[in-house]
Coordinates of C-alpha atoms and ligand atoms in Angstrom, one line a residue:
X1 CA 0.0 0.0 0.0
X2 CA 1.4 3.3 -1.0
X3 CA 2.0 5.9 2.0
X4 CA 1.9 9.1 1.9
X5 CA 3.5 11.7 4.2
X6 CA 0.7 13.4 6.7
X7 CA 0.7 17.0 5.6
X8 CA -0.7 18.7 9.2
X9 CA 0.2 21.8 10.9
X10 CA 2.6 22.8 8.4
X11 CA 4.4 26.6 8.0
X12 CA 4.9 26.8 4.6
X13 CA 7.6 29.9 5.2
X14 CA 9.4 28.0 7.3
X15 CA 10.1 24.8 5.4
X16 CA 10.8 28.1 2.4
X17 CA 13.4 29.1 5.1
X18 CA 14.5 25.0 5.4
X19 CA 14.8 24.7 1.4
X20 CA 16.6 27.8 0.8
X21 CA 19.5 26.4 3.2
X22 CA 18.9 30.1 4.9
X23 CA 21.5 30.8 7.7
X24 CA 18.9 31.2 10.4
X25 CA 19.1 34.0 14.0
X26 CA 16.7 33.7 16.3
X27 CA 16.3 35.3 20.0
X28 CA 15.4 38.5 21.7
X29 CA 17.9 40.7 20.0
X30 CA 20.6 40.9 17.5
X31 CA 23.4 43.7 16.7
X32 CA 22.8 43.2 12.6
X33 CA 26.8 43.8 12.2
X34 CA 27.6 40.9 14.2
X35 CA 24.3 38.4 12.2
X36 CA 27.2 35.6 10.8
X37 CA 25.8 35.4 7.3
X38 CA 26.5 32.5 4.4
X39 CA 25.9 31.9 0.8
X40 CA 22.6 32.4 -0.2
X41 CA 22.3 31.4 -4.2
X42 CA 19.2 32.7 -5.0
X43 CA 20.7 36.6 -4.2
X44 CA 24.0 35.3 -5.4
X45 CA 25.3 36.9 -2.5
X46 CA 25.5 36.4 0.8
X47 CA 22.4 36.5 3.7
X48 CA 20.8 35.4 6.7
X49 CA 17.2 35.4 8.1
X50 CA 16.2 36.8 11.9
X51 CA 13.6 34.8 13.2
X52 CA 13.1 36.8 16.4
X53 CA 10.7 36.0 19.7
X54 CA 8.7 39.2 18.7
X55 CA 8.9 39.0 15.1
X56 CA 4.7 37.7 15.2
X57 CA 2.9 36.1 12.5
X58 CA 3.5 38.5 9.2
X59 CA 6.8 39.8 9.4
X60 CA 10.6 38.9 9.4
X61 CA 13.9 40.6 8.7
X62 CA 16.7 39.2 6.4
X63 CA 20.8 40.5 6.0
X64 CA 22.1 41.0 2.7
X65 CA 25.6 40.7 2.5
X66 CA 26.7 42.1 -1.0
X67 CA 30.7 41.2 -1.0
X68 CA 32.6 44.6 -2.9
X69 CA 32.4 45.2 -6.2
X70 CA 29.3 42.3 -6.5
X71 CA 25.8 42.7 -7.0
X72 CA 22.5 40.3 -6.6
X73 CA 20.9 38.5 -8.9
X74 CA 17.9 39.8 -10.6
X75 CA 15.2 39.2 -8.1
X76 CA 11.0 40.0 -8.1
X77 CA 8.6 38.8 -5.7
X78 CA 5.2 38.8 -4.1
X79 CA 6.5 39.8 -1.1
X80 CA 6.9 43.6 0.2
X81 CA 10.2 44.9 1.3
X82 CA 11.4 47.9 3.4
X83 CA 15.3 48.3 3.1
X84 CA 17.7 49.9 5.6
X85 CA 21.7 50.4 4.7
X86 CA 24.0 49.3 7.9
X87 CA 27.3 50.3 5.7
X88 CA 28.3 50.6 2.4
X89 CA 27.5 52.5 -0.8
X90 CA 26.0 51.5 -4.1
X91 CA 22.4 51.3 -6.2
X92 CA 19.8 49.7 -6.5
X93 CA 18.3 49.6 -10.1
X94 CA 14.0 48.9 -10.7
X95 CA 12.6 48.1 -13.8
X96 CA 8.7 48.1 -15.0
X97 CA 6.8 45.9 -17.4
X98 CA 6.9 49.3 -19.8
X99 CA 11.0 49.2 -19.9
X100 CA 11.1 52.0 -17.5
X101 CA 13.6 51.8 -15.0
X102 CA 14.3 53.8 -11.6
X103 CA 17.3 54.0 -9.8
X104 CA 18.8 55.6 -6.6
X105 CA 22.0 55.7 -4.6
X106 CA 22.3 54.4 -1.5
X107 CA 25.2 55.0 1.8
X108 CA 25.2 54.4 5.1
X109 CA 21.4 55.0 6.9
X110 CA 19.6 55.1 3.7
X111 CA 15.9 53.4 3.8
X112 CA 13.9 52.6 0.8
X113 CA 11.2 49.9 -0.5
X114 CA 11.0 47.9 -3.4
X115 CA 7.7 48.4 -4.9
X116 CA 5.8 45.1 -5.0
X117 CA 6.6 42.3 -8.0
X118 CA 9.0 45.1 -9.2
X119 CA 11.9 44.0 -10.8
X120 CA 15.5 44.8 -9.3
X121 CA 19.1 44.7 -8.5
X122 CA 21.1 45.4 -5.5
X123 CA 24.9 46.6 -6.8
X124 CA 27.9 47.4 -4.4
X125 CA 29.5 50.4 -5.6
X126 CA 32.5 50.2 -4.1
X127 CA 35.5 47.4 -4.9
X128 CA 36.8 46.8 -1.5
X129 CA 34.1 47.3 1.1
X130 CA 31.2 44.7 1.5
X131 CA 27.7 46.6 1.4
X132 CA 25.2 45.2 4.5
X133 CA 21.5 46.3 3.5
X134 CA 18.4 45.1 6.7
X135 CA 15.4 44.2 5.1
X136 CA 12.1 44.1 7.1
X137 CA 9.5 41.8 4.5
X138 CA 6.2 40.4 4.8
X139 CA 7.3 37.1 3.4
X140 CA 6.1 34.7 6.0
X141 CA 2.3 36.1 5.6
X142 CA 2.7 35.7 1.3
X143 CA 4.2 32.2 1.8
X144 CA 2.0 30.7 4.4
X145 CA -0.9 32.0 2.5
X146 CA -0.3 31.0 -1.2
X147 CA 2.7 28.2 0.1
X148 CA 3.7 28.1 -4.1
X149 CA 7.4 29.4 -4.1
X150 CA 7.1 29.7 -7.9
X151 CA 4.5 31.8 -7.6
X152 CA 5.9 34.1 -5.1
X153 CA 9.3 34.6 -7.5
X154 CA 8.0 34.4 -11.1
X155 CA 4.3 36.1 -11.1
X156 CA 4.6 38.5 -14.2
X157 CA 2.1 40.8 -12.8
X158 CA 3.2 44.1 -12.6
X159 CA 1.3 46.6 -10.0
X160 CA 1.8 49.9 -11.9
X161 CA 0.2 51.6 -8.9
X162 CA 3.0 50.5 -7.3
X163 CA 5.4 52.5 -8.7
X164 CA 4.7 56.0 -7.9
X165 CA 6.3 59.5 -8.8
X166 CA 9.6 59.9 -10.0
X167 CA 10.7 62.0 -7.4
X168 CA 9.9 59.4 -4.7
X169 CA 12.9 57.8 -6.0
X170 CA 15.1 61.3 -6.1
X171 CA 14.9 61.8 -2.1
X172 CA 11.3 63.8 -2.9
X173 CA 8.4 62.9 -1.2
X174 CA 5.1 64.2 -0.3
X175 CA 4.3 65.3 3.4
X176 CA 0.9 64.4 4.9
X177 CA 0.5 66.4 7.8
X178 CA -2.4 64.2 10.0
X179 CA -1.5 65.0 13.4
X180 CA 1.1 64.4 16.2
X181 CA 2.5 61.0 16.0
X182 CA 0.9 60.0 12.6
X183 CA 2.1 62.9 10.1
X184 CA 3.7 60.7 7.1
X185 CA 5.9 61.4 4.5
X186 CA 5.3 59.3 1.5
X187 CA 8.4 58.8 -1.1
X188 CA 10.3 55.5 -2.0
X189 CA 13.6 56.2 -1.1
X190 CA 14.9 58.4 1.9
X191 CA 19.0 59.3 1.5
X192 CA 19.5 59.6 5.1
X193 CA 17.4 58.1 8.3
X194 CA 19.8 60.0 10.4
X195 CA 19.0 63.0 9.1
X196 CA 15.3 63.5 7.5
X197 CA 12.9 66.2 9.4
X198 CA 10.8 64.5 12.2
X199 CA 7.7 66.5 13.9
X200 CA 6.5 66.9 17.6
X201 CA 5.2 64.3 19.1
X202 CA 4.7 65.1 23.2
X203 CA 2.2 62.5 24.1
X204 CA 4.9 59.9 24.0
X205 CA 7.1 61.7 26.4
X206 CA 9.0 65.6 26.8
X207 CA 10.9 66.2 23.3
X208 CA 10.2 63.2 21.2
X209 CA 9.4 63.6 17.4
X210 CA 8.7 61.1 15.0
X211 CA 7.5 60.7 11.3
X212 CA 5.5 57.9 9.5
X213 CA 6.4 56.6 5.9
X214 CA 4.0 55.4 3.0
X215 CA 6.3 53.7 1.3
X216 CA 5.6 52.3 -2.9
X217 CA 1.8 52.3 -1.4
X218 CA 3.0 49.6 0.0
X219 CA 1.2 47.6 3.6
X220 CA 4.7 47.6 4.9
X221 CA 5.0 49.5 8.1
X222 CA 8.1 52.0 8.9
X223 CA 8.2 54.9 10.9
X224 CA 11.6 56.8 12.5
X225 CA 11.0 58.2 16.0
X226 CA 13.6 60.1 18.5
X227 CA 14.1 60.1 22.2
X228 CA 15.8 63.7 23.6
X229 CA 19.0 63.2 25.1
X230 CA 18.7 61.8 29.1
X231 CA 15.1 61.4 29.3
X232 CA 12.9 57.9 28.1
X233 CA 9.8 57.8 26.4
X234 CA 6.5 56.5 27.6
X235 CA 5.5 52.8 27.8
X236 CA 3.5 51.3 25.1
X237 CA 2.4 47.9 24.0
X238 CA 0.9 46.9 20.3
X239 CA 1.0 43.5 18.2
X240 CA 4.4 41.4 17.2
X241 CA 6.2 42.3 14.3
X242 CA 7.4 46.0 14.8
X243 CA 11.1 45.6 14.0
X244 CA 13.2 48.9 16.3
X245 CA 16.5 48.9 14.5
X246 CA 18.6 51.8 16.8
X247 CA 20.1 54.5 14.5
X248 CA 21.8 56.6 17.1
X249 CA 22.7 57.0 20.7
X250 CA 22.5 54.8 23.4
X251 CA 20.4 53.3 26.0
X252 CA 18.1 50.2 26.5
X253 CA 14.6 49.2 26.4
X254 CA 12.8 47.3 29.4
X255 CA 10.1 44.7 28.2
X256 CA 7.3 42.7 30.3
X257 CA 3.6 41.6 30.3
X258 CA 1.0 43.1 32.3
X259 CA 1.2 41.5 35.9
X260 CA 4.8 40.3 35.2
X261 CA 7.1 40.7 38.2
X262 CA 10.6 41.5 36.7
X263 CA 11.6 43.0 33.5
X264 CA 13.2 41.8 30.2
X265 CA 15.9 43.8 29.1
X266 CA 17.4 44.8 25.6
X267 CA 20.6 47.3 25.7
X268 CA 21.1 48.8 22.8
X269 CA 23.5 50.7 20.3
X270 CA 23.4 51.6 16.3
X271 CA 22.4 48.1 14.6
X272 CA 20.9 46.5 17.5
X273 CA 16.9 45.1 16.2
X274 CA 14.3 43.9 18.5
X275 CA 11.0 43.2 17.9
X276 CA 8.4 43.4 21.0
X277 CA 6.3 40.5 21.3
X278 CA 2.7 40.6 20.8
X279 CA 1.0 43.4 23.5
X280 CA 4.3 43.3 25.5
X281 CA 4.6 46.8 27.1
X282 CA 8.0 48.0 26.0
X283 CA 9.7 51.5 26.8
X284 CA 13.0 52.8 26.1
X285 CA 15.3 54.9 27.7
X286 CA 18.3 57.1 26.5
X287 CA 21.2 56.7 28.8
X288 CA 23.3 59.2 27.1
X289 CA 23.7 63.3 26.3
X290 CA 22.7 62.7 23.0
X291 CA 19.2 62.2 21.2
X292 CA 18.4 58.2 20.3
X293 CA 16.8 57.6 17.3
X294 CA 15.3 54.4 15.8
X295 CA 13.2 53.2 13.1
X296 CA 10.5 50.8 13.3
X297 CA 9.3 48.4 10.4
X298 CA 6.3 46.1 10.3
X299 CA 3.2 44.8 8.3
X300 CA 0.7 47.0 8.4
X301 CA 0.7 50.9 9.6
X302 CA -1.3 54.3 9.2
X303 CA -2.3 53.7 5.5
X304 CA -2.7 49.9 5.4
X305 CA -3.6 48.9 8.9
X306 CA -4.4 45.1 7.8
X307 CA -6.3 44.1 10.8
X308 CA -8.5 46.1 12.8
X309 CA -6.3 45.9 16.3
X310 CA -3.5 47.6 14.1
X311 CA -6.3 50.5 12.8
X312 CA -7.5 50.9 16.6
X313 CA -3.4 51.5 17.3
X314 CA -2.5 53.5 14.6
X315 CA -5.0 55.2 13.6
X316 CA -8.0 55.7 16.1
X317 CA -11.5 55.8 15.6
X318 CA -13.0 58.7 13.9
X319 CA -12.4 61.6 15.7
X320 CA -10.2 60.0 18.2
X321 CA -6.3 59.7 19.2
X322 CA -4.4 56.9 17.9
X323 CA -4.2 54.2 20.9
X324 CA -0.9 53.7 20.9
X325 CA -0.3 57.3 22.3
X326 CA -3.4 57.0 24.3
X327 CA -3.5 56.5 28.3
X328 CA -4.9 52.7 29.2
X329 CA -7.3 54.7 32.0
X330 CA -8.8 56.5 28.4
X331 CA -9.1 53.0 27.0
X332 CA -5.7 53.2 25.2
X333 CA -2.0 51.4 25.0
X334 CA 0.4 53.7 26.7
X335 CA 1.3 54.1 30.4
X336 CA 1.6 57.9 32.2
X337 CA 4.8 58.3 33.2
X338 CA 3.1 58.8 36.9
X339 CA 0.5 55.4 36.6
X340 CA 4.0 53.5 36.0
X341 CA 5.8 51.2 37.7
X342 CA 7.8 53.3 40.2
X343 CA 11.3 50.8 39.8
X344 CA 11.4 51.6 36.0
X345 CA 12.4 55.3 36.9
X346 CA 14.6 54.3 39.6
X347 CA 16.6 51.8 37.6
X348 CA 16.6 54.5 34.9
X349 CA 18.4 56.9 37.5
X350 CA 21.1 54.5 38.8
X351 CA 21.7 53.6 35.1
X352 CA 22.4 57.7 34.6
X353 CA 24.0 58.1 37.8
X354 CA 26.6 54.8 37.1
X355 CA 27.5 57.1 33.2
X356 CA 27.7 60.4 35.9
X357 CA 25.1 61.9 33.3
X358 CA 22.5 64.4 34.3
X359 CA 18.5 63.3 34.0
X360 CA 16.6 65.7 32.2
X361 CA 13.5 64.2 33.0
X362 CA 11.5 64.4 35.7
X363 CA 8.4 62.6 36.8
Ligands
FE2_1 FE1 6.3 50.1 20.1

């Protein structure tokens, strides 16, 4: 009698992950210049795939390795990707069902997306320095959905919405002023993370500023917030998936669950990427004189919330504040600085006091 293998409970992006012979990081946290990466054919370059404890159901992050003077193979895909540079310089080139083709330059804290089922290559542009690009992608929610590889990589559908104006690929974008915490630039390709315009944004906490992106009218998620110098922001919790890559400064981030008795902690520094699991209330706290930035990469966000916890998060009911930046005693996801937990600040102090740095916030 013929068998045949049980097919039950299976993750079709994992046994992807499996097949593609993917170097594989799991855990809390990662410092993305240390993520070991190997041969990965299908980039004809080198990579690696962070599987982290907070990385949820939609979302994961891989590391492109593109050796000097090499660039990847011509990829396209059903999957949406948001790219971040860790070091190097070089290009990436896009090209359209019509022949058109985009390109941009890209250093060191550049950000951009590759619209979806776009054609494109990744070249190094420089002969002796390797170039290491983070991208956040919403692979594992394509794969366990349609679980067809070949469709996923060789769809000729082109989404010409996707592609958008040509200055989104320039640096240009268009700003959507909503309202604190949600105002969005939309563009395709920022030059500089470290240095593009953020706005107000006081209900998280005294001198933080942030901005959204709509990126290739895409459903991935980004957004770049800052924390002033010796101060920390306000706790919050939301859904898994929301990737914090630190872009500057230092400090760390406490994580734990409602009625938890101790706290998880993540120290951080530029490169470091943590995900908070799902509805674990995370806050993070600059230990330093100078302002912390991160960005922050997910499925779904203002434009595209995907599922209606994310739209109650991010973008409120009509006529309402965003949850995320709301107060839990108003029904939202964010703790007042004076309803929190009174060790967080006093672990915060000792931590400022141990550098001999001065605390410019006071609760
Ligand atoms: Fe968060």
């Amino acid at each position: 009698m013929e068998t045949t293998k049980l097919r039950y409970g299976i993750d079709a992006y994992l046994d992807w992950v499996e097949r593609e012979g993917l170097r594989v990081h799991e855990g809390l946290s990662l410092n993305l210049f240390e993520a070991e990466t190997a041969d990965w054919p299908r980039f004809g370059v080198k990579g690696a795939v962070c599987h982290f404890e907070g990385r949820g159901d939609f979302a994961n992050m891989f590391v492109l390795e593109i050796p000097a003077g090499r660039s990847t193979e011509l990829q396209r895909h059903l999957y949406e990707e948001v790219c971040y540079v860790l070091e190097g310089r070089g290009s990436t080139q896009l090209e359209f069902a019509d022949g058109r083709k985009r390109s941009f330059e890209w250093g060191p804290r550049s950000f951009f997306a590759i619209p979806l089922n776009a054609r494109y290559r990744h070249f190094n542009g420089s002969g002796t320095e390797r170039a290491l690009l983070a991208s956040t992608t919403d692979l594992p929610l394509k794969m366990k959905i349609f679980h067809n590889e070949e469709f996923i990589f060789n769809t000729p559908f082109e989404f010409t919405d996707r592609i958008g104006k040509d200055e989104f690929y320039s640096g240009e974008g268009d700003l959507h002023m909503i309202r604190p915490g949600n105002n969005m630039w939309e563009t395709n390709f920022v030059p500089d993370l470290g240095t593009i315009e953020l706005t107000e944004w006081a209900d998280r906490g005294p001198g933080s500023s942030n901005i959204m992106f709509a990126l290739a009218d895409g459903i991935m998620h980004a957004h770049v917030s800052e924390i002033a110098p010796a101060t920390y922001k306000k706790a919050h919790r939301h859904p898994a998936g929301t990737h914090v890559l630190t872009l500057s400064g230092n400090g760390y981030s406490l994580l734990w669950y409602d009625g938890e008795k101790d706290f998880k902690r993540v120290d951080w520094e530029y490169g470091v990427v943590f995900p908070p699991c799902n509805n674990q209330f995370h806050q993070h706290f600059v230990t330093s004189n100078e302002p912390s930035r991160y960005v922050a990469t997910g499925v779904g966000g203002p434009r595209y919330p995907i599922t209606e916890e994310k739209r109650r998060i991010a973008v409120g009911k009509p006529g309402e504040r965003q949850a995320v930046s709301l107060s839990q005693k108003k029904g939202g996801n964010q703790i007042e600085y004076e309803d929190q937990d009174p060790r967080i600040h006093a672990i915060w102090l000792e931590e400022m006091r141990k550098r001999n740095i001065t605390p410019k916030l006071t609760i």
